[in-house]
Short mmCIF file of C-alpha atoms in Angstrom, two decimals:
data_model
loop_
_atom_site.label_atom_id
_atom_site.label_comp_id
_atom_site.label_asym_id
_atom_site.label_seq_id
_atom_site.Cartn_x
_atom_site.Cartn_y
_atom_site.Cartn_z
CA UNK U 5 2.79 -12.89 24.77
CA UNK U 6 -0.73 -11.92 26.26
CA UNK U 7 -3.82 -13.57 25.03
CA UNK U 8 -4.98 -10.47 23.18
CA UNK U 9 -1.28 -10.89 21.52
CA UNK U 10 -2.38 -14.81 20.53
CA UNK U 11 -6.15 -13.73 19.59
CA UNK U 12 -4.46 -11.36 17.15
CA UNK U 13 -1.77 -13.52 15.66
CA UNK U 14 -4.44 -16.06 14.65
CA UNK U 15 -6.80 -13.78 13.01
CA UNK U 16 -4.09 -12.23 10.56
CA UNK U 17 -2.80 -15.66 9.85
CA UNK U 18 -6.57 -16.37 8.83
CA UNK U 19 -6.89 -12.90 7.06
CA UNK U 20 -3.72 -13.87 5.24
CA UNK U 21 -5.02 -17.05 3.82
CA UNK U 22 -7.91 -15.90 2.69
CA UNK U 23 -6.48 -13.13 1.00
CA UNK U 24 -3.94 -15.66 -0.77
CA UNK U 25 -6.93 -17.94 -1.84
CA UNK U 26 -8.87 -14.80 -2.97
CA UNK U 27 -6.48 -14.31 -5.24
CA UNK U 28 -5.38 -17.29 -6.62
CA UNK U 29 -9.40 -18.11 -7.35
CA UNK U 30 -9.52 -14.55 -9.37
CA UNK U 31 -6.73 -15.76 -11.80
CA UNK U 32 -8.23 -19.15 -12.17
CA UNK U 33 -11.87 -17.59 -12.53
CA UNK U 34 -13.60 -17.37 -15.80
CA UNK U 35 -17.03 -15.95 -14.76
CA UNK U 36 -15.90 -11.75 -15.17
CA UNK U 37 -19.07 -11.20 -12.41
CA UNK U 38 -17.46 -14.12 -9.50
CA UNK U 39 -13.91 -12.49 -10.35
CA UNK U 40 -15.10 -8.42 -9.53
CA UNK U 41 -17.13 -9.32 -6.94
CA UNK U 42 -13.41 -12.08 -5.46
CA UNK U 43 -11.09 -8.31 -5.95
CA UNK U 44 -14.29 -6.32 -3.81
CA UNK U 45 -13.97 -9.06 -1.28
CA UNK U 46 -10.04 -8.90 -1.39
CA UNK U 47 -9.67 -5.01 -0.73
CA UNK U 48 -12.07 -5.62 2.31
CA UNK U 49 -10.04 -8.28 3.02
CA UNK U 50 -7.15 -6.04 2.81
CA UNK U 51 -8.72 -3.17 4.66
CA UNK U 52 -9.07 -5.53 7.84
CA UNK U 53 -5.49 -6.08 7.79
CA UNK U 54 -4.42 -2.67 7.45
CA UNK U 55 -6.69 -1.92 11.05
CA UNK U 56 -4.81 -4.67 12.39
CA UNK U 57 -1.52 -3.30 11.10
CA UNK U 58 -2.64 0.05 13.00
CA UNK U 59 -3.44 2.13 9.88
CA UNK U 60 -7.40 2.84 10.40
CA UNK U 61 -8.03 6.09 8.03
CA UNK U 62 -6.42 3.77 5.08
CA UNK U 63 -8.43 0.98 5.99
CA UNK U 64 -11.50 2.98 6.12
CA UNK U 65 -10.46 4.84 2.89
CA UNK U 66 -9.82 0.71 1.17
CA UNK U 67 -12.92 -0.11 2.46
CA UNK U 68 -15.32 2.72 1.04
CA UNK U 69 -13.25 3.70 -2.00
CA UNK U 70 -11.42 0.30 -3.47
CA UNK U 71 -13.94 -1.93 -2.24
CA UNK U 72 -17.01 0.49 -2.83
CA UNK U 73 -16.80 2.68 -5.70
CA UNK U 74 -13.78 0.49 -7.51
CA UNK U 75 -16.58 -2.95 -7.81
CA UNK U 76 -19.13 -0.22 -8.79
CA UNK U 77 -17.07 0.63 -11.68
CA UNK U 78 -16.34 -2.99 -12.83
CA UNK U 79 -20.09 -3.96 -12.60
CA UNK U 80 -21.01 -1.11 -14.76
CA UNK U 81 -18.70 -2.01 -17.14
CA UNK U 82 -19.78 -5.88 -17.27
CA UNK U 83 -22.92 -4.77 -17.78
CA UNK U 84 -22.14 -2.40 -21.48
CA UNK U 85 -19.37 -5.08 -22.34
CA UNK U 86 -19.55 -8.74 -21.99
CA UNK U 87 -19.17 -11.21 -19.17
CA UNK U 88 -17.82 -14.14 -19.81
CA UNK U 89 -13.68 -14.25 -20.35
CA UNK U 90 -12.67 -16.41 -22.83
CA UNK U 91 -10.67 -19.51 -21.96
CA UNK U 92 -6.94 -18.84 -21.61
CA UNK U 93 -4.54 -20.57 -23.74
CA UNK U 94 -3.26 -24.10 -22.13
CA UNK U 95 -0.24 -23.10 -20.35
CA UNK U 96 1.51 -19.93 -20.42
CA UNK U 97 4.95 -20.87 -19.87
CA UNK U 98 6.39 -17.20 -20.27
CA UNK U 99 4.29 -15.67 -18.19
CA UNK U 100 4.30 -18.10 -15.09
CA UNK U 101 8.71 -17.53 -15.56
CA UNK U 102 8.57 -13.88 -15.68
CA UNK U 103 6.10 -14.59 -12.18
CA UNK U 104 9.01 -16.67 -10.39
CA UNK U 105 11.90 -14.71 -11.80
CA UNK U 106 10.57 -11.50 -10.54
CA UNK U 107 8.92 -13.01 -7.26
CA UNK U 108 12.10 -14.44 -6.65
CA UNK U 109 13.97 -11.37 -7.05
CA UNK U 110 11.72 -9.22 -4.99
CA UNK U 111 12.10 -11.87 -2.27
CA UNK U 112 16.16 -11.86 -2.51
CA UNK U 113 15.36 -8.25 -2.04
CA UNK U 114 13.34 -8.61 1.58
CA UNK U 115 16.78 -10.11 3.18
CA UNK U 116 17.73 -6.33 3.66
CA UNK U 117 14.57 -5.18 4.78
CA UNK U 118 13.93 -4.08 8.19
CA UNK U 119 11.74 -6.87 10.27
CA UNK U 120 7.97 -6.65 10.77
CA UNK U 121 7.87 -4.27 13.52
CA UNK U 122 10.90 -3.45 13.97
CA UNK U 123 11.28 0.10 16.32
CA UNK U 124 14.69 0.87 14.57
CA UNK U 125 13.84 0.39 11.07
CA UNK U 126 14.71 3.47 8.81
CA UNK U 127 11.22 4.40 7.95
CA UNK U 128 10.79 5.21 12.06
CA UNK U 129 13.95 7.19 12.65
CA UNK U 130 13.97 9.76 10.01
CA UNK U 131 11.37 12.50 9.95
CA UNK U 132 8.36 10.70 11.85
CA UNK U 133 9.72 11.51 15.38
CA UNK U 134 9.96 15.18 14.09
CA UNK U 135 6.05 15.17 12.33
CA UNK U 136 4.96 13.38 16.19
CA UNK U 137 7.07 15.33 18.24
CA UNK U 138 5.53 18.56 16.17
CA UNK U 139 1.68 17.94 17.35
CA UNK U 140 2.22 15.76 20.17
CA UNK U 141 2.76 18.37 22.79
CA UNK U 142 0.62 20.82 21.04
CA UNK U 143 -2.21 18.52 21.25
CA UNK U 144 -1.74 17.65 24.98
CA UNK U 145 -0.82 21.21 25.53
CA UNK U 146 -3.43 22.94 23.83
CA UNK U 147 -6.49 21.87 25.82
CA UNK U 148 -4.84 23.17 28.95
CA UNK U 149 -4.01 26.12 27.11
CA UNK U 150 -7.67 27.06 25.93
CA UNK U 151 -8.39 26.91 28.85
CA UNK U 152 -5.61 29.61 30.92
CA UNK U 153 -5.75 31.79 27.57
CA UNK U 154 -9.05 32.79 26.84
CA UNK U 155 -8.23 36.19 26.04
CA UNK U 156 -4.80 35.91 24.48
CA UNK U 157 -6.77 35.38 21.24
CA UNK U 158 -2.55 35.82 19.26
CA UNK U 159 -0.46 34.32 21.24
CA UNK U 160 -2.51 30.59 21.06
CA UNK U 161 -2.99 31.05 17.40
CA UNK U 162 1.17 32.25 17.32
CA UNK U 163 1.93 28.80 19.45
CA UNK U 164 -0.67 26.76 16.74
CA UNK U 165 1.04 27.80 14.06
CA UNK U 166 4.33 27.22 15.61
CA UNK U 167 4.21 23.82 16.96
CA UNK U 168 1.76 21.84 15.13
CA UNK U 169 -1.15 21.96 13.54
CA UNK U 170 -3.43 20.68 17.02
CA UNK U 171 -5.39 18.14 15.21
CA UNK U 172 -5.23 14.84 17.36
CA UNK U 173 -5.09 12.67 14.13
CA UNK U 174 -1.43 12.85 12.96
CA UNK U 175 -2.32 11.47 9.09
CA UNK U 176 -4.69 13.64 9.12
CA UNK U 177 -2.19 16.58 9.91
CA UNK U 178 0.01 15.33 7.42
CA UNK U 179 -2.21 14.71 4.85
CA UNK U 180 -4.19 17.89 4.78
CA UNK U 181 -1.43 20.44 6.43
CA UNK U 182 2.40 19.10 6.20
CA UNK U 183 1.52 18.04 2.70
CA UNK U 184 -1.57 19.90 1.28
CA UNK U 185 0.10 20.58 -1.88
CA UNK U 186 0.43 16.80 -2.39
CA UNK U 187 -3.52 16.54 -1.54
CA UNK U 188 -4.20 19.32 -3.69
CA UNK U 189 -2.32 17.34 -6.84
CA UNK U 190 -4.53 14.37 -6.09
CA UNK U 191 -7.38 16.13 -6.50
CA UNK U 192 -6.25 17.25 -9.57
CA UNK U 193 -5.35 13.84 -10.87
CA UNK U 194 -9.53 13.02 -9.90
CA UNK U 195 -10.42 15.68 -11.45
CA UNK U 196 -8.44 15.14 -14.60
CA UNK U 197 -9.43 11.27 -14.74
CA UNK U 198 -13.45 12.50 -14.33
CA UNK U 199 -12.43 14.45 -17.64
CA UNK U 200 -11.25 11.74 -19.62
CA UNK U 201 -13.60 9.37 -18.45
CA UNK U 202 -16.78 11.71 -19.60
CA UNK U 203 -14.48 12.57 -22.89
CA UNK U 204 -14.76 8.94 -23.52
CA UNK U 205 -18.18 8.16 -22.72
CA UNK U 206 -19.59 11.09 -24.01
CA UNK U 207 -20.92 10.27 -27.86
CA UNK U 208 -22.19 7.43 -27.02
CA UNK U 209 -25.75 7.53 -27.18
CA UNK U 210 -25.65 9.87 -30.00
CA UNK U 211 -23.35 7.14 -31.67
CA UNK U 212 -25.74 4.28 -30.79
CA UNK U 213 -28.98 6.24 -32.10
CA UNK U 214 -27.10 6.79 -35.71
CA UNK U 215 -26.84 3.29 -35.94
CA UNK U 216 -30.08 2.16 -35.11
CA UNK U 217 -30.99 4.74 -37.58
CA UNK U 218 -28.85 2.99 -40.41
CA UNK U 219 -29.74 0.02 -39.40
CA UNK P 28 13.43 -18.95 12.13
CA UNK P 29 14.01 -15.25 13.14
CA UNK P 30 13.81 -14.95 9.35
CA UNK P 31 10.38 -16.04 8.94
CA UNK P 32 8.95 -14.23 11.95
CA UNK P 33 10.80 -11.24 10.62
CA UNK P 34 10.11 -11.02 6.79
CA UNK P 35 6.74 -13.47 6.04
CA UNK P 36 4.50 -10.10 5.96
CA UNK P 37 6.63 -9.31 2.98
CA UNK P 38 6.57 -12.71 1.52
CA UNK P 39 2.60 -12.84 1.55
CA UNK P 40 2.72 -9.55 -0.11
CA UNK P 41 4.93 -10.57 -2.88
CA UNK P 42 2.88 -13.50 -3.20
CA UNK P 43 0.01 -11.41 -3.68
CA UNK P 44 1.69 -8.91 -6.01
CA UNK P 45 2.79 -11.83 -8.08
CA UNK P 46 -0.39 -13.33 -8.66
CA UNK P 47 -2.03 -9.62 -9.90
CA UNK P 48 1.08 -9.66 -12.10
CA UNK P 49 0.32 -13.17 -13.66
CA UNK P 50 -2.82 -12.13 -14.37
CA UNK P 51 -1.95 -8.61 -15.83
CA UNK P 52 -0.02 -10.54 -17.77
CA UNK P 53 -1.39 -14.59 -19.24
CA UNK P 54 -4.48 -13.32 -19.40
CA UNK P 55 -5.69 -11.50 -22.37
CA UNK P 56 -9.55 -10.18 -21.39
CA UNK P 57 -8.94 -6.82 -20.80
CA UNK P 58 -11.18 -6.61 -17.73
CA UNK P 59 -9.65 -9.22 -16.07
CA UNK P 60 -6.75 -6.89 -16.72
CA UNK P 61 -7.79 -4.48 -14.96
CA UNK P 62 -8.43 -6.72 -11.93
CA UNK P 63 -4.46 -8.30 -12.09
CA UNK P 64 -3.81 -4.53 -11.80
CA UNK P 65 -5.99 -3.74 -8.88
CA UNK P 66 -5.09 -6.49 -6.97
CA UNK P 67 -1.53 -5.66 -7.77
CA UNK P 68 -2.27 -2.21 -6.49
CA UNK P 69 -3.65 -3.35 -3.27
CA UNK P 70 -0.83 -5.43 -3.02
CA UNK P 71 1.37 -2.64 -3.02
CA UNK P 72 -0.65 -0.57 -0.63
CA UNK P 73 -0.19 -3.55 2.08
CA UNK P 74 3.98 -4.12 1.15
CA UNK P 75 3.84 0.01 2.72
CA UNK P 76 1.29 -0.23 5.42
CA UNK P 77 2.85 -3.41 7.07
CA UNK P 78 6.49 -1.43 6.67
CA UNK P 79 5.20 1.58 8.64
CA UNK P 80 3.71 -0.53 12.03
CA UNK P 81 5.70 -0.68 14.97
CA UNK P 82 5.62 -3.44 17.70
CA UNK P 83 3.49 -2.83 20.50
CA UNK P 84 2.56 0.87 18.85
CA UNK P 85 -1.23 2.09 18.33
CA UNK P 86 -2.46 4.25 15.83
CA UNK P 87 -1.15 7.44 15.18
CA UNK P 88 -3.87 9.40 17.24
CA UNK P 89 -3.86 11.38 19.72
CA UNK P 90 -3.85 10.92 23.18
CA UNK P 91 -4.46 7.31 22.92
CA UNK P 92 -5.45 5.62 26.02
CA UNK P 93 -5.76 1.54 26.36
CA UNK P 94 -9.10 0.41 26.15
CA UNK P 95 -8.80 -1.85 29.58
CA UNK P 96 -6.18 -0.32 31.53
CA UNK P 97 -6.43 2.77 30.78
CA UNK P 98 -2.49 4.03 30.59
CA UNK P 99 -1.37 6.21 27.85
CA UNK P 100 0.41 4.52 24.63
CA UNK P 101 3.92 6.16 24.33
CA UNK P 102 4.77 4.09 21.06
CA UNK P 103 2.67 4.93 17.73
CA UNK P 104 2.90 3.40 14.54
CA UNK P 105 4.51 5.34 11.17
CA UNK P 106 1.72 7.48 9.32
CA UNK P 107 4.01 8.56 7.16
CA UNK P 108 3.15 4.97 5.33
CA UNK P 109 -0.45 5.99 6.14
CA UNK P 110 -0.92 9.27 4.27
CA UNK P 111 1.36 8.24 1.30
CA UNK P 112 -1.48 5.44 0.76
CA UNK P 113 -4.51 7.18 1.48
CA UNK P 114 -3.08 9.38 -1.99
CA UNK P 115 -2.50 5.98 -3.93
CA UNK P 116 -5.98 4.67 -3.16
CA UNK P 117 -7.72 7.87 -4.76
CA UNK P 118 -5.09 7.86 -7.37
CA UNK P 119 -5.41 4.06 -7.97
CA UNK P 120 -9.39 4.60 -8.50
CA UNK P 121 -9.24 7.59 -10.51
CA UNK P 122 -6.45 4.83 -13.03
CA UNK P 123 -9.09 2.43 -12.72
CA UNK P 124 -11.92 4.38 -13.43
CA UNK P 125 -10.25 5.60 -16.77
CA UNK P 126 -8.59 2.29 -17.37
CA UNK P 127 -12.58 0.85 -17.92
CA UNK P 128 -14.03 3.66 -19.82
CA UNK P 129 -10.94 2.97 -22.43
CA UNK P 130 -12.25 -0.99 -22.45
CA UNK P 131 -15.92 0.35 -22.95
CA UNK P 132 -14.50 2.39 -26.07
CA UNK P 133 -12.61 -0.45 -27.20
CA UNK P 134 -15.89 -2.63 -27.34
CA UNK P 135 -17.72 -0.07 -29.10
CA UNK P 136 -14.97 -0.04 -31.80
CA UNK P 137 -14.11 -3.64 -31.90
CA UNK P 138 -16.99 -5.81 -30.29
CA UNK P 139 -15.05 -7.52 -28.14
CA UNK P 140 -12.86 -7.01 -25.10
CA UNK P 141 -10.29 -10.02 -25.94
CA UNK P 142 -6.76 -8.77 -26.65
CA UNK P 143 -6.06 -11.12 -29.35
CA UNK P 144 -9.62 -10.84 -31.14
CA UNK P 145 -8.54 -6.85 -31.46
CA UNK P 146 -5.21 -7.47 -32.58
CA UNK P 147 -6.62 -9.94 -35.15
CA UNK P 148 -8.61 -7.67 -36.35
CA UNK P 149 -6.17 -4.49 -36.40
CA UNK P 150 -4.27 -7.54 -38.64
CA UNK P 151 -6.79 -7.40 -41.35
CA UNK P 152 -7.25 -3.58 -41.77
#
């Protein structure tokens, strides 16, 4: 183990407990303002594990999107509801069972799983040599070949098509060529939840001037 | 011993997972609801991203050189893990998103965003 190894080590077993504090001071907080801001601070929180863990466009993406615009949303809905929670009841014995029973379950459940970075687990031998293999030697190929084939305008675009999609980012070739379709449905699911949100939000003004009125 | 090396990413998670469940569930204002389900969610999100890494791998771009000694990384984490996430993070805030303007109806309607205040009421109707 290098020193870099040992540096690392200690800063996700720090990144760790402050994610498990995080979130045991959101269920325990009453103040709805602490408890949004606690989640914003637990998806950055997240986010810098997920770099760690070697996944930088999701961290990014958990960074701007759950810990940006998701908080943004929660404040402006303290701020038209109310924002105090009211005390729970004294001691949910139900709930905290149904907690162990299926935390315990899942947990049985991780005896199977492949360990933490584990080369041979399942998840790296199936179809993610095949997606690597696809644009790794059309990446390293292609700036050599841009260069020899200036002229052959169709056969470089024939061997693009054929190989790989030559962007150096392999999410990114996944996300937006291998599965477009499934980026295209997300943007429909956006697009769907914009139109239910304005649905909902749409009378009220109108509603809140007829009141006044009445009133 | 190997166990705990092995598995304790997943058992953090879980953790985690649990406690956005408990609150999703013992706690009855709705937008501390919402915030059992997001931190459930980014629970989730973690359980896949931790699956997909591979020991001494970097990430999935390419050609990635070492930042001090310059050699070429022949190992690469999953993205496969990666872009399956990056969908469930849009996804997840486009849930959210609706999941509040719902509460912001409900406390037009009812005047309150405490589950058993609303039922109380639907009670008397």
């Amino acid at each position: 183990m290098s020193l870099t190894d040992v540096a690392t080590q200690i800063i996700v077993i720090l990144l760790l407990a402050l994610l498990v504090g995080t979130a045991t001071t959101i269920v325990r907080m009453r103040d709805l303002w602490a408890a949004v801001m606690l989640t914003g601070i637990f998806s950055f929180l997240g986010a810098c594990w997920m770099l760690i863990l070697d996944a930088p466009d999701v961290a990014f993406t958990e960074a701007a999107v759950g810990a940006g615009i998701a908080t943004v949303l929660m404040l402006a809905t303290l701020a038209l509801t109310s924002r105090e929670a009211k005390p729970p009841p004294e001691f949910p014995i139900l709930p905290i069972l149904v907690v162990f029973m299926a935390g315990a379950a899942l947990v049985f459940g991780t005896f199977d799983m492949p360990h933490f970075g584990d080369p041979s687990a399942p998840a790296h031998t199936h179809v993610m040599s095949e997606y690597m293999n696809d644009t790794v030697p059309d990446v390293r190929q292609s700036a050599a070949h841009r260069d020899k084939t200036h002229d052959e305008h169709d056969d470089s675009q024939h061997s693009v098509a054929h190989h790989g999609v030559g962007v150096p980012n392999i999410i990114t070739s996944v996300l937006a060529s291998y599965r477009g379709y499934d980026t295209l449905g997300e943007t429909v699911v956006i697009f769907t939840a914009g139109i239910g949100v304005l649905l909902l939000l749409r009378g009220r003004r109108e509603r809140r001037d007829v009141e006044e009125d009445e009133g | 011993m190997r166990e705990i090396l092995g598995l304790y990413n997943y058992w953090v998670v879980i953790f985690l997972m649990m406690t956005g469940f408990y609150v999703v569930i013992a706690r009855r204002n709705l937008i501390k609801k919402v915030i059992g389900l997001n931190i459930f969610q980014i629970s989730v999100f973690l359980l896949y991203i931790t699956m997909g890494k591979v020991t001494g791998g970097t990430a999935p771009i390419l050609p990635a050189r070492h930042f001090t000694t310059g050699e070429e990384f022949q190992t690469f984490s999953n993205p496969l893990p990666s872009v399956l996430i990056l969908t469930a993070i849009v996804v997840g805030v486009a849930t959210t998103a609706m999941a509040l303007a719902l509460i912001v109806r409900i406390h037009e309607a009812y005047g309150t965003i405490e589950e058993d205040e609303i039922l109380a009421q639907d009670r008397e109707q």
